[in-house]
XYZ file of C-alpha atoms in Angstrom:
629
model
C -29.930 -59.074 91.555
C -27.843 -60.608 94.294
C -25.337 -63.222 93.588
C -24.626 -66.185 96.036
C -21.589 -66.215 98.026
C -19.743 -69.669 97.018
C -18.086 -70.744 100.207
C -15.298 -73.912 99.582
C -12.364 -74.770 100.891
C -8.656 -74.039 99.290
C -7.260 -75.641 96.605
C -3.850 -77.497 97.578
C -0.823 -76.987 95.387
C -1.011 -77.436 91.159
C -4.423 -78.388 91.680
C -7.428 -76.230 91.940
C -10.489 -76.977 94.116
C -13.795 -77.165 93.370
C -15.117 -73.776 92.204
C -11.693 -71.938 94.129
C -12.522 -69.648 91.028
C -15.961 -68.530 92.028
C -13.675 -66.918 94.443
C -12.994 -62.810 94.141
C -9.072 -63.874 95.058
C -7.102 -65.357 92.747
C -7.304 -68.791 92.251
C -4.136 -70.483 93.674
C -3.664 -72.588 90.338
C -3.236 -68.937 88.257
C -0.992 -67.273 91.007
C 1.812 -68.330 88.585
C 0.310 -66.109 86.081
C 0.743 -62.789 88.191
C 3.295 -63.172 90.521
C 6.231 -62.237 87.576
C 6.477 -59.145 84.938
C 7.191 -61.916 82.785
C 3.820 -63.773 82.626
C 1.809 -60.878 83.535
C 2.981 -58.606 80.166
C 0.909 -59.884 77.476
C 4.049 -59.263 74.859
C 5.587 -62.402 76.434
C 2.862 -64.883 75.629
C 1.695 -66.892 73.052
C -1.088 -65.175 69.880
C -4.411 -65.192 70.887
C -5.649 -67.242 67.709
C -7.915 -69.818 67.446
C -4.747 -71.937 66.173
C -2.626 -71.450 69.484
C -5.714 -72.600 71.305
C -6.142 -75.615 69.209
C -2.516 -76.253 69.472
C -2.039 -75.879 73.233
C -5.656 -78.494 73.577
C -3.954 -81.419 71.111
C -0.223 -80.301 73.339
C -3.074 -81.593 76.904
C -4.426 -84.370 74.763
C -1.379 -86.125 73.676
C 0.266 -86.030 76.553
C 0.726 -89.341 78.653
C -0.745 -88.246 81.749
C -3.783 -86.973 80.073
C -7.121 -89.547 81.072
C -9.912 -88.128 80.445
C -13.016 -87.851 78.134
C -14.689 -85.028 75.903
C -17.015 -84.088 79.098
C -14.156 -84.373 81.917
C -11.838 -82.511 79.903
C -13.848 -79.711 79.258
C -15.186 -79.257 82.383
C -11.462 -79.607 84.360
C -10.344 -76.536 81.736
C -12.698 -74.375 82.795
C -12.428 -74.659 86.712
C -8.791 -74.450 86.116
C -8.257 -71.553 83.622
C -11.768 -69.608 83.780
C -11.459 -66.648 86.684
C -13.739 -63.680 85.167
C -13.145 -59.738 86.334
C -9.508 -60.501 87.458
C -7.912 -57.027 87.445
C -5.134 -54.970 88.682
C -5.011 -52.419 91.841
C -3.319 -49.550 91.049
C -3.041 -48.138 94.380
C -1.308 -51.133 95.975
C 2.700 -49.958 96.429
C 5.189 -52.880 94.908
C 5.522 -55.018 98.162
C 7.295 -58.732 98.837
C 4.228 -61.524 98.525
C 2.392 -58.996 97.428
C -0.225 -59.560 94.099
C -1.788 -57.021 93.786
C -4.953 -58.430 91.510
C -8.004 -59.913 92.140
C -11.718 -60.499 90.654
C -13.468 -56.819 91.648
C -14.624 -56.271 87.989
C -18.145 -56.810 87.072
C -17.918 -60.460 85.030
C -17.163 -61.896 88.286
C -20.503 -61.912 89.605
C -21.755 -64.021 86.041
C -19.099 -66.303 86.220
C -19.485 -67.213 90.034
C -23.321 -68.132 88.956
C -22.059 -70.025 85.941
C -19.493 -72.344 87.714
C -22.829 -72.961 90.149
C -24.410 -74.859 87.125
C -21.541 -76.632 85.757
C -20.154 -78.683 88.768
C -16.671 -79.859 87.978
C -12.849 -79.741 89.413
C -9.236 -79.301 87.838
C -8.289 -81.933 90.146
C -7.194 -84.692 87.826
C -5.977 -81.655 85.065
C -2.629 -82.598 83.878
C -0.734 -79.104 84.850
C 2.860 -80.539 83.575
C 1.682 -81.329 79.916
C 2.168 -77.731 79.158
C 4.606 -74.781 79.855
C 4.300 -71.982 82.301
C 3.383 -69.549 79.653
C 1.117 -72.110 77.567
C -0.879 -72.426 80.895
C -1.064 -68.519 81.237
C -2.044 -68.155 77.534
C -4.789 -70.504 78.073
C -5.760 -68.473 81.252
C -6.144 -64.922 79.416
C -7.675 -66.356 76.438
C -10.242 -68.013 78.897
C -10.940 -65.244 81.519
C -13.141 -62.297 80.172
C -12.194 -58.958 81.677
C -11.755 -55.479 80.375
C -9.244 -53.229 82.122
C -9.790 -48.947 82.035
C -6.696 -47.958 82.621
C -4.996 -45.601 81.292
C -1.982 -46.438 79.724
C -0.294 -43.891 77.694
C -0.561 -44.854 74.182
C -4.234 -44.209 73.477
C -2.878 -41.950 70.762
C -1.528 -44.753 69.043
C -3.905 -48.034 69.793
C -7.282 -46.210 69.892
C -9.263 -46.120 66.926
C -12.832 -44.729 66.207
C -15.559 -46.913 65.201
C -15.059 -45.709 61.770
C -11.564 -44.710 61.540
C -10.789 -46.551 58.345
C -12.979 -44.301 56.442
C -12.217 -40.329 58.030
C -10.335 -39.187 60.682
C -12.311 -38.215 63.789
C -12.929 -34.119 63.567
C -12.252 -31.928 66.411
C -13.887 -28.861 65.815
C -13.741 -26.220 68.469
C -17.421 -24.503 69.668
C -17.965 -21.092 69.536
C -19.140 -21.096 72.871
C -17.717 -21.809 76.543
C -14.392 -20.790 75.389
C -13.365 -18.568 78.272
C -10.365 -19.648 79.863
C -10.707 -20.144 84.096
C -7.078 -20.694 85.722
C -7.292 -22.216 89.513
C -5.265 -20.164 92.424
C -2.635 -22.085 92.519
C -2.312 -21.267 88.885
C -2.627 -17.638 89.284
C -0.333 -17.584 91.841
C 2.537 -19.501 89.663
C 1.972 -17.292 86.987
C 1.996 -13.850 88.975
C 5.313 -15.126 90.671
C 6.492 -15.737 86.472
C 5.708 -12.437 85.680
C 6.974 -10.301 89.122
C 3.817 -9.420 89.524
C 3.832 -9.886 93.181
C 5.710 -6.908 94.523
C 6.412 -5.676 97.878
C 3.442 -3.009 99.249
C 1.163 -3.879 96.625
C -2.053 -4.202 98.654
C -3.773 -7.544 98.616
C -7.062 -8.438 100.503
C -6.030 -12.067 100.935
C -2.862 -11.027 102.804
C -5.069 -10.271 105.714
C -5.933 -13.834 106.907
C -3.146 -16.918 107.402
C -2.204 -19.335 104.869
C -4.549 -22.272 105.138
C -3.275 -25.401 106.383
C -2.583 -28.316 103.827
C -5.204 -30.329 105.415
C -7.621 -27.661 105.377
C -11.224 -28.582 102.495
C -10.412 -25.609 100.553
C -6.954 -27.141 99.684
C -7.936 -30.666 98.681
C -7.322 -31.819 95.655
C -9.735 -34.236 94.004
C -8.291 -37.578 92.897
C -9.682 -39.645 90.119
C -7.944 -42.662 88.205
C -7.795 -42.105 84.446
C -9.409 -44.260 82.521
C -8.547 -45.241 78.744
C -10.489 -44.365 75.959
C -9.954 -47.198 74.238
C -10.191 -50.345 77.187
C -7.897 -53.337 76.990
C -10.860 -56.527 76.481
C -9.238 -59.873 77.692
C -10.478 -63.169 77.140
C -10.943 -63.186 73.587
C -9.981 -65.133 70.142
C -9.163 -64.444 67.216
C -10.803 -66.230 64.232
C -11.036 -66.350 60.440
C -14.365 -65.238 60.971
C -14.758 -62.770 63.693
C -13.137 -62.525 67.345
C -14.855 -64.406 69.807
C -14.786 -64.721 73.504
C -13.109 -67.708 74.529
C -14.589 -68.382 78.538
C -18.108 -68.329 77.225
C -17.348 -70.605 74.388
C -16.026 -73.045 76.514
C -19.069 -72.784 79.053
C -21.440 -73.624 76.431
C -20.321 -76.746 75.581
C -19.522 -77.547 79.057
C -23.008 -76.469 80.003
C -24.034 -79.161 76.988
C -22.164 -82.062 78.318
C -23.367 -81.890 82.012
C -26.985 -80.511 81.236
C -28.508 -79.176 84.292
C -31.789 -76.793 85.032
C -32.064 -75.701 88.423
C -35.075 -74.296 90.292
C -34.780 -70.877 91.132
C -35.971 -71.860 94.600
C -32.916 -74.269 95.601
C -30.727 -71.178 93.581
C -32.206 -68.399 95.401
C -34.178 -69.275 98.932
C -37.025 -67.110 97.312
C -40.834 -67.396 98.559
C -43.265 -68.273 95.491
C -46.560 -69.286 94.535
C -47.140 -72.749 94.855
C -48.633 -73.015 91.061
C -45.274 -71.372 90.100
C -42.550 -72.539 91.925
C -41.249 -75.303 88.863
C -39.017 -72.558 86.619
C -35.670 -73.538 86.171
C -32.978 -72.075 84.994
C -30.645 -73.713 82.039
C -26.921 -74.115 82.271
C -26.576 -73.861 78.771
C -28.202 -70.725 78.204
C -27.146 -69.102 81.829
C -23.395 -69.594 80.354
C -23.940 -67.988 76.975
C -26.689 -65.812 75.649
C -29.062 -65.315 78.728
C -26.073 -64.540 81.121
C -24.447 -61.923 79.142
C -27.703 -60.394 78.366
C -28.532 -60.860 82.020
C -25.701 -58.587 82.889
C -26.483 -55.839 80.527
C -30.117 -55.493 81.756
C -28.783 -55.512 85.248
C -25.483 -52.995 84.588
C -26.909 -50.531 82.677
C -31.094 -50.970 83.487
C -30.672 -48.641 86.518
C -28.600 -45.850 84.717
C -30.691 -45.670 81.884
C -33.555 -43.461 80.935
C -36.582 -45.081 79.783
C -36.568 -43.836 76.219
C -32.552 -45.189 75.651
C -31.517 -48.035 74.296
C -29.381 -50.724 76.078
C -25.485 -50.408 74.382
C -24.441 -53.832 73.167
C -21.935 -55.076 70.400
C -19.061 -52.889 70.817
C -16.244 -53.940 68.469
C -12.373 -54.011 69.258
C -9.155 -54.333 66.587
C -6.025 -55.913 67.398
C -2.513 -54.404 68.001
C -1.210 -56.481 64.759
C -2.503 -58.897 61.968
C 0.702 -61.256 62.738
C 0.472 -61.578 66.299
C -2.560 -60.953 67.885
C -1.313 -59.875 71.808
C -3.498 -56.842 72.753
C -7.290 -56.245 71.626
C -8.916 -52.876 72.118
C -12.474 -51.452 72.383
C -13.036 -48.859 69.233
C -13.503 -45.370 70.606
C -17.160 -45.258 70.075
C -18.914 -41.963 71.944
C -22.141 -44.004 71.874
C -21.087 -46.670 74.187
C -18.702 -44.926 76.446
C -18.566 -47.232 79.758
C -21.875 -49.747 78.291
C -19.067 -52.431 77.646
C -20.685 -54.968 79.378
C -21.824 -57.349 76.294
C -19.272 -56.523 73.197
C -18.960 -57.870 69.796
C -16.688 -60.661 70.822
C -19.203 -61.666 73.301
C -21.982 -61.875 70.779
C -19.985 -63.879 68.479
C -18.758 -66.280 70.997
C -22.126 -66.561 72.755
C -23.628 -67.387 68.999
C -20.925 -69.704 68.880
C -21.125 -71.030 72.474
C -24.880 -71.764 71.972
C -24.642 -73.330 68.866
C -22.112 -75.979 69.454
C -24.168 -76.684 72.800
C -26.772 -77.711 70.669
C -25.142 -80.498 68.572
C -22.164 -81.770 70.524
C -24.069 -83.730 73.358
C -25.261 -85.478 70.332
C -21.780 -86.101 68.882
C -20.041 -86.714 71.961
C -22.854 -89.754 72.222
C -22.371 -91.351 68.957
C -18.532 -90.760 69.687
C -17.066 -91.125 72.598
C -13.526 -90.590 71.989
C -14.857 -87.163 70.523
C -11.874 -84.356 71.399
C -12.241 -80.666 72.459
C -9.539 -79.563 69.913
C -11.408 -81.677 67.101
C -14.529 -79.888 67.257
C -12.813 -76.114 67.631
C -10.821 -77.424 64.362
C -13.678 -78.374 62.394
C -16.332 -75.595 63.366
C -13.529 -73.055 62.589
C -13.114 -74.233 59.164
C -14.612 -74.598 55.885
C -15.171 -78.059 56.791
C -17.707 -77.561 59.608
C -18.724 -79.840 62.569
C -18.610 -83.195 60.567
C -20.925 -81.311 58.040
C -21.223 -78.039 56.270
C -24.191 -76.943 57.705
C -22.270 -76.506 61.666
C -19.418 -74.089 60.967
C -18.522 -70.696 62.309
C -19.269 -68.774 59.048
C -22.981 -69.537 58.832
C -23.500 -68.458 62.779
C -26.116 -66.205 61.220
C -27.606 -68.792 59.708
C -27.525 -71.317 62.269
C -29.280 -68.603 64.740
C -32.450 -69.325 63.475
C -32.082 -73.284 63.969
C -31.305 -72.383 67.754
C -33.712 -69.595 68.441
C -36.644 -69.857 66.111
C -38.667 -67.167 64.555
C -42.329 -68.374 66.579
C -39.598 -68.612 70.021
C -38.488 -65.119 69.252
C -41.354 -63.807 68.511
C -42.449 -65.412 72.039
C -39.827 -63.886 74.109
C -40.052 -60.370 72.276
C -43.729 -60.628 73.786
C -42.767 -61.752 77.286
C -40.610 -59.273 77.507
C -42.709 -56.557 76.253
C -45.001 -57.795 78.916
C -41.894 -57.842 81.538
C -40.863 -54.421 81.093
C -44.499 -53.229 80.824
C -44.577 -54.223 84.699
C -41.641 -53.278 85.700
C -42.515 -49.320 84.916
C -45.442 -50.186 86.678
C -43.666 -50.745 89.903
C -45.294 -53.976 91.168
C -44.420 -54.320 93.967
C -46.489 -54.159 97.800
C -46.166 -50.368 98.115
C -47.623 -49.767 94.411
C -49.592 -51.523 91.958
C -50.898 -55.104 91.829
C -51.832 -56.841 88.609
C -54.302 -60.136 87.860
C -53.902 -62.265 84.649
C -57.441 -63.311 83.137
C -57.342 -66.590 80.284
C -59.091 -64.478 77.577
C -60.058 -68.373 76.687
C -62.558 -68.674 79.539
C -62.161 -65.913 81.604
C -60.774 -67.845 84.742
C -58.010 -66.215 86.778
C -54.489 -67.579 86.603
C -52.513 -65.158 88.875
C -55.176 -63.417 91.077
C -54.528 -59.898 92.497
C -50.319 -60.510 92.893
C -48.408 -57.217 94.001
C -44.969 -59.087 93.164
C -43.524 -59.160 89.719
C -41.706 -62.625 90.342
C -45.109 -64.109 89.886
C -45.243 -62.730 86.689
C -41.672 -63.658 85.741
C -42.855 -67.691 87.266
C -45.135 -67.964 84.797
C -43.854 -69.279 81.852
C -44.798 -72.202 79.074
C -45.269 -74.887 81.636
C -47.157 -73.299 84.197
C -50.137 -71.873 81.359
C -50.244 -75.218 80.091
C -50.806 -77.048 83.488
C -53.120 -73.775 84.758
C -55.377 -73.898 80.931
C -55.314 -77.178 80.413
C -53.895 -76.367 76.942
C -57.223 -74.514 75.690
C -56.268 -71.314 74.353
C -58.193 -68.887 72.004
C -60.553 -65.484 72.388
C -63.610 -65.385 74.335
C -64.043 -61.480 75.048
C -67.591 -61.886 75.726
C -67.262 -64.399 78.685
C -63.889 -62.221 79.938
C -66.139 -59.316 79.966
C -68.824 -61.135 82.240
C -66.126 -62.419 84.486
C -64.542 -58.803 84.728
C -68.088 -57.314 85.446
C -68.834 -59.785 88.342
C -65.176 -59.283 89.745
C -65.768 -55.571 89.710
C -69.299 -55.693 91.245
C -68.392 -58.156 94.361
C -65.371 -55.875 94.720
C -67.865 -52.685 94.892
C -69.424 -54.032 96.902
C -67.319 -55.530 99.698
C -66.154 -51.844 99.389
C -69.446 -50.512 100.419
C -69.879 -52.916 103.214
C -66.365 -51.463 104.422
C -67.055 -47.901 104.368
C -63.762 -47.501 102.006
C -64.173 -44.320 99.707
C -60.902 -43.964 97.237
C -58.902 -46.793 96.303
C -56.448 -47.952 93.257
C -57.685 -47.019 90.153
C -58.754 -50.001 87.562
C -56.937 -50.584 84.388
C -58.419 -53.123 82.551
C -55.671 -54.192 79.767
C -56.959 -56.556 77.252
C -53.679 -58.886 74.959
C -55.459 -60.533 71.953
C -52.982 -62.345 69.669
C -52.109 -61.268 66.154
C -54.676 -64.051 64.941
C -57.642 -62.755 67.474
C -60.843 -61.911 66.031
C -64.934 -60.812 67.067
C -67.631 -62.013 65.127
C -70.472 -59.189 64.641
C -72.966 -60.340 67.171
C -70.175 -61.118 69.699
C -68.997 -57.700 69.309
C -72.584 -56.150 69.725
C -72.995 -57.665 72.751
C -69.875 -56.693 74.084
C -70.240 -53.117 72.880
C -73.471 -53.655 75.453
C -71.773 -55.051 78.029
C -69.175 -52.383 78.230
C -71.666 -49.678 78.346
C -73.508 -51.390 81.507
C -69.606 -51.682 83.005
C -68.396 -48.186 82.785
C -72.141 -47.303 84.190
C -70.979 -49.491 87.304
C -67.433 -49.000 87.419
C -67.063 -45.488 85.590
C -63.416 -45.010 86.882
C -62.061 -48.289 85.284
C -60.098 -47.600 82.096
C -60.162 -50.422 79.560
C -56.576 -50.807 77.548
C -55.490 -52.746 74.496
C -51.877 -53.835 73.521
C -52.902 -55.675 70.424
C -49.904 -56.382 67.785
C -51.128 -55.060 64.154
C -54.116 -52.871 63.341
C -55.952 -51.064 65.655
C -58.807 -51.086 63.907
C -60.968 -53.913 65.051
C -60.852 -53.066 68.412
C -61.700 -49.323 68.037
C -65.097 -49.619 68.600
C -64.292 -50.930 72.335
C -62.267 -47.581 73.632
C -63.680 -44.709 74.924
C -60.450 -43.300 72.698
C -59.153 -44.935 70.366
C -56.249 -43.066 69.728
C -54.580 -43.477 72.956
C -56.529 -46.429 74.504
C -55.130 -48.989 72.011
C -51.345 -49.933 71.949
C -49.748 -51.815 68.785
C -46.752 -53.327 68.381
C -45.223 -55.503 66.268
C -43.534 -59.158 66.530
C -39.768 -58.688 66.070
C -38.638 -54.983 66.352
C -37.532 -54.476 69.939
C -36.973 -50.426 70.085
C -40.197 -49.606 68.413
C -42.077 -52.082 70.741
C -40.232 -50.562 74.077
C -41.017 -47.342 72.837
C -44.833 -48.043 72.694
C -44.909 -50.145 75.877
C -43.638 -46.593 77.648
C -46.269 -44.942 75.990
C -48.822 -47.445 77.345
C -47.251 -46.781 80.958
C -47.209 -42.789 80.418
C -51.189 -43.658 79.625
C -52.034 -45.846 82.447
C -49.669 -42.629 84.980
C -52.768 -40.545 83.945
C -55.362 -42.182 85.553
C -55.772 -40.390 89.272
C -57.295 -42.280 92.290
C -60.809 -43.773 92.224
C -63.039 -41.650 93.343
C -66.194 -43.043 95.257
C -68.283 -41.548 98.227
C -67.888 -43.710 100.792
C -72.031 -43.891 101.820
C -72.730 -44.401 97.939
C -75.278 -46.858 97.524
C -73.978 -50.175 96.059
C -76.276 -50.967 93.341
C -75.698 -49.201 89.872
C -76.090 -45.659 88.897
C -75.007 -43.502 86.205
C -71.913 -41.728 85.461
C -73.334 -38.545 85.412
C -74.698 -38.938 89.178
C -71.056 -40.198 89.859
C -69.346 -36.762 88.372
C -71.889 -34.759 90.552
C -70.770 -37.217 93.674
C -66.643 -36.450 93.040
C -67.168 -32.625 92.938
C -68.874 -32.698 96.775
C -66.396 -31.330 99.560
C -66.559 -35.265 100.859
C -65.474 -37.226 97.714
C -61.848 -38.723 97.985
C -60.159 -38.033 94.675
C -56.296 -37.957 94.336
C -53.992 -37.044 91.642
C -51.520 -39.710 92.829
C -51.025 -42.002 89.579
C -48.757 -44.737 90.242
C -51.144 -46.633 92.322
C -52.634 -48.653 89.858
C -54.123 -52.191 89.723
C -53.862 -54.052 86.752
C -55.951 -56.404 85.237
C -54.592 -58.529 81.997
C -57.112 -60.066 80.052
C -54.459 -62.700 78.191
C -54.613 -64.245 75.238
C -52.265 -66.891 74.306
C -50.228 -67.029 70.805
C-alpha cells in the first residue's frame, strides 16, 4: 500500500508546524534531542516509567503558561513529541551541522497516515515548562522505533525468550563441519609458516596480481545487525510495558473523532454502491494500524502456510531505572518485529481508553491527561474499577465483542480467500449472490477493492436488511445466469473460457428443509447437465454433513471452519484455493449447439482434435452465493 506524501511548510523556531512530523527529516522542534551526545545517549535521561511520564504531564499542566484543555493538550503533545522510525545513519562521517538521523525506518509510513486523521499543531505547546532533557524523555518515550544495530554487548543485554528457565544450548552438528579458509587467508597463513619459498613452482605466479578494483577482489559489505534490537518508544508499567505514541493516539483519535472516506484519502476509482467506507481515527491509530503494518511487512515474504510473527517481548536493562529495553532473542521472530508485545499492550490500552474518555472529558471538562494515565494505571481505575490497566483482558471483550469478532474472523477469511485468488483484470473475477433472494450485489468485479467496499452498511442499503437461506431460488438464479451466459457464448463463436466455481457461504445457523433439498438435489442435476464444467464449493462453518448430499465430493468439495481460531481457518481457506487451482479451462466446442445436452456427449466433444481445453488454473471466475450471519 502506498502512503501519501504530506507536503507543509516548516515549522519556525520552538514551535512545530502542522504535521512537520509526518516529515522523514527531523522535526525542527526535536533537533535539540540529536544534535548533542548528551541528549542523544539514553543513560542521560530520565526512567521510562509510567511515573516519569505522569510527572513530566502534571510539570506541563501546572505551569503558568499552560492554556489548554484535555483535547488541545493531547493533541499539541503528539504533533510535538510523536516522530515514528527516527533512526541513526551509520555511514554518515562526524561532520559540523551535521545530524545524521532521520525517519527511514518502517513506523514512519503508519505514523505519517495517523497524524492525517488527527489534525492538530504544537503551536500554542508551552516548550519552556519543562527542561531540555524532560522534553527529550517525552520524545523517546513517544516515538516508536527499533534500531538493529549492532552494538557490542549482545553478550550481556540479550536474553532468550526463555532464558530464566535454561540456558540456550549450542550443540555442534555432525555435519558441514569442514573448515574452508578464503585466499587471502591461505596466503597469511603460508607466509606464517615459510611456506612460500623461493623456486617452489606455483601456477598462479604465471598471471599479474589483480588490481584492487578488480570483481574478484571485492569484498562484500554488510552492516551487523543485533540480535537482540534496541525497541524505543515504550513504558514501563506495573502491569506490562506498553508503547507510549500509540497510547497517546488513541485517545487523541477519541477526542477529535474523525472517519474519512477512502476516496478523499486515496484518489481511488470505486463502485458507486460502494464508495461510503471510511476509515476510523481511533482504530487507524491503535489496533488496525499496527496490524495494518504487519499484513503489509511481512504478507509478501511469507509463505502461505506461515503464520504472521506478532507479540515479541523485550526486558529492561534494570528494575531501578528503566533506560534501555530489548527484544528477547527469539529464533521464531527473527526480523517480524513489526507489532511487539509492547505494542499489543499499548494498542489494548490505547483502544480502550478511546472508548470511555470522550465520555468523561464531556461530563468533565477540566478532565487532565496525567489524571486519567494515574487512575487507569492503578488499582483505582478510570473513576471506577471496572477501567484499569490490569483487567485489559477483560475489558477486550467490551471493545471488540465476541458476535464482532466472530464477524471480522469471517471477512477476513473471505479477504484472504480472494486474495490467493488473484482478483485482479489479468486473472479471476468473482460475483456475490444474496443467498436471501438470489439477487446480485457485486456483479462479475475483477477488483478485490470491491470486495474490501463492501462492508455492514453497504449489505444493509443493497438487501434491504432481509437476510436468511433461500438455496432453492439461488440455484434458479445461478441456472439462468449460466444459461444466458452459454448462450451469448454460442452466438460469439467463443470455445474455452474461465472455468466456473460456484462457492456457496451458509451461516452457522443455515438449514434445508427435506422437500427444499429434493428439489435442489434436482436442480443441480439439470445444472451440471448444462454447465458440466462448473464446480459447486461450500465453505460452511461446522459440520459438513448437511450439505454432503449437494457435492459431487464431499470430501474435498466442502470447506469448514470454525468462528474464532484464525490458523486453523487460514489453513483451510488455502486448502479451498489449492481446490479451486485444480479446475483447468472450460472446455466447449465452439459450434456446440446451445440448448442442453448431456455430460457424456460433452466428454466425447473435449477429446476431438478441435476442443479448447487448457491446464491453466488460475483463471477462475468466482461466484459467492452469500449468506449473511
Amino acid at each position: 500500500m502506498r502512503v501519501i506524501a504530506f507536503l507543509i511548510a516548516i515549522g519556525i523556531f520552538s514551535c512545530v508546524q502542522t504535521q512537520e512530523n509526518a516529515l522523514r527529516k527531523l522535526s525542527s522542534g526535536l533537533l535539540e534531542c540529536y544534535n548533542s551526545s548528551f541528549v542523544v545517549l539514553k543513560d542521560n535521561h530520565l526512567p521510562y516509567t509510567m511515573d516519569t511520564f505522569i510527572a513530566i504531564l502534571r510539570k506541563i499542566e501546572d505551569s503558568p503558561s499552560f492554556n489548554m484543555d484535555l483535547r488541545q493538550f493531547t493533541v499539541s503533545l503528539l504533533h510535538r513529541f510523536r516522530q515514528d522510525g527516527i533512526i541513526e545513519n551509520t555511514e554518515s562521517k562526524p561532520a559540523l551541522g551535521v545530524i545524521p538521523y532521520a525517519s527511514n525506518s518502517f513506523q514512519f509510513y503508519k505514523n505519517a497516515a495517523i497524524l492525517k486523521l488527527i489534525q492538530g499543531n504544537a503551536l500554542h505547546f508551552p516548550n519552556s515548562s519543562i527542561s531540555l532533557l524532560e522534553r527529550c524523555t517525552l520524545h523517546f518515550i513517544l516515538s516508536s522505533t527499533i534500531d538493529f544495530k549492532e552494538r557490542g554487548d549482545e553478550s550481556i543485554t540479550c536474553q532468550t525468550q526463555n532464558s530464566q528457565y535454561r540456558w540456550k544450548r549450542n550443540i555442534d552438528k555432525g555435519t558441514g563441519d569442514v573448515e574452508t579458509l578464503s585466499p587471502e587467508e591461505l596466503e597469511i597463513i603460508k607466509k606464517k609458516n615459510n611456506e612460500s619459498k623461493e623456486g617452489d613452482f606455483g601456477p598462479n605466479s604465471f598471471y599479474p596480481v589483480l588490481p584492487p578494483n578488480h570483481p574478484e577482489n571485492a569484498q562484500y559489505k554488510q552492516s551487523m545487525t543485533s540480535k537482540c534490537p534496541l525497541e524505543s518508544g515504550i513504558i514501563h508499567t506495573k502491569w506490562g510495558t506498553v508503547a507510549g505514541g500509540t497510547l497517546l493516539a488513541g485517545i487523541a483519535a477519541a477526542l477529535q473523532p474523525e472517519k474519512i472516506r477512502i476516496s478523499d484519502f486515496r484518489n481511488w476509482r470505486l463502485n458507486e454502491n460502494l464508495s461510503d467506507v471510511r476509515v476510523d481515527n481511533k482504530w487507524l491509530a491503535t489496533l488496525a494500524g499496527d496490524l495494518a503494518e504487519v499484513v503489509i511487512r511481512q504478507g509478501p515474504f511469507k509463505n502461505l502456510d506461515e503464520r504472521f510473527q506478532i507479540g515479541i517481548e523485550g526486558h529492561w536493562n534494570s528494575t531501578v531505572s528503566q533506560k534501555y529495553y530489548f527484544l528477547n532473542e527469539d529464533e521464531n521472530f527473527l526480523n517480524d518485529v513489526e507489532f511487539t508485545a509492547a505494542e499489543v499492550r499499548g494498542d489494548l490500552d490505547g483502544l480502550i481508553l478511546a472508548n470511555t474518555v470522550m465520555t468523561w472529558y464531556q461530563s468533565i471538562p477540566s478532565l487532565r491527561l496525567s489524571q486519567i494515565f494515574d487512575m487507569y494505571y492503578s488499582d483505582r481505575g478510570l473513576f471506577n474499577v471496572s477501567t484499569r490497566a490490569c483487567d485489559r483482558r477483560a475489558l477486550l471483550t467490551s471493545v471488540a465483542p465476541n458476535d464482532t469478532t466472530s464477524a471480522q474472523v469471517y471477512a477476513a477469511s473471505l479477504a484472504l480467500l480472494l486474495e490467493n485468488c488473484e482478483i485482479n483484470k489479468y486473472a479471476s473475477n468473482f460475483t456475490l449472490i444474496n443467498a436471501f433472494d438470489g439477487n446480485v450485489l457485486i456483479n462479475s468485479s475483477n477488483s478485490i477493492l470491491d470486495f474490501y467496499n463492501f462492508n455492514e452498511t453497504q449489505y444493509s442499503s443493497l438487501t434491504m436488511f432481509k437476510n436468511g437461506f433461500d438455496l432453492p431460488k439461488s440455484l434458479e438464479v445461478l441456472k439462468a445466469r449460466e444459461e444466458q451466459k452459454l448462450n451469448r457464448e454460442w452466438e460469439s463463436k467463443i470455445g474455452g473460457q474461465r472455468s466456473e466455481i460456484v462457492l456457496i457461504l451458509p451461516s452457522a445457523t443455515a438449514s434445508i428443509s427435506d422437500s427444499d433439498k429434493n428439489f435442489c438435489l434436482d436442480r443441480l442435476k439439470t445444472l451440471r447437465e448444462t454447465v458440466p464444467d462448473a464446480t459447486l464449493l461450500f465453505l460452511t462453518p461446522g459440520s459438513k454433513d448437511k450439505w454432503a448430499e449437494m457435492t459431487v465430493d464431499s470430501v474435498n468439495d466442502i470447506v469448514s471452519f470454525s468462528n474464532g481460531n484464525t490458523k486453523e481457518n487460514s489453513a483451510q481457506i488455502i486448502n479451498l484455493v489449492n481446490r479451486m487451482k485444480q479446475e483447468p479451462e472450460r472446455c466447449r466446442y465452439p459450434d456446440m449447439t446451445k440448448y442442453t445436452i448431456s455430460y457424456e456427449n460433452l466428454v466425447c466433444v473435449c477429446s476431438a482434435s478441435s476442443a479448447i481445453i487448457s491446464p491453466i488454473v488460475y483463471f477462475i471466475t468466482i461466484m459467492y452465493i452469500y449468506t449473511r450471519h
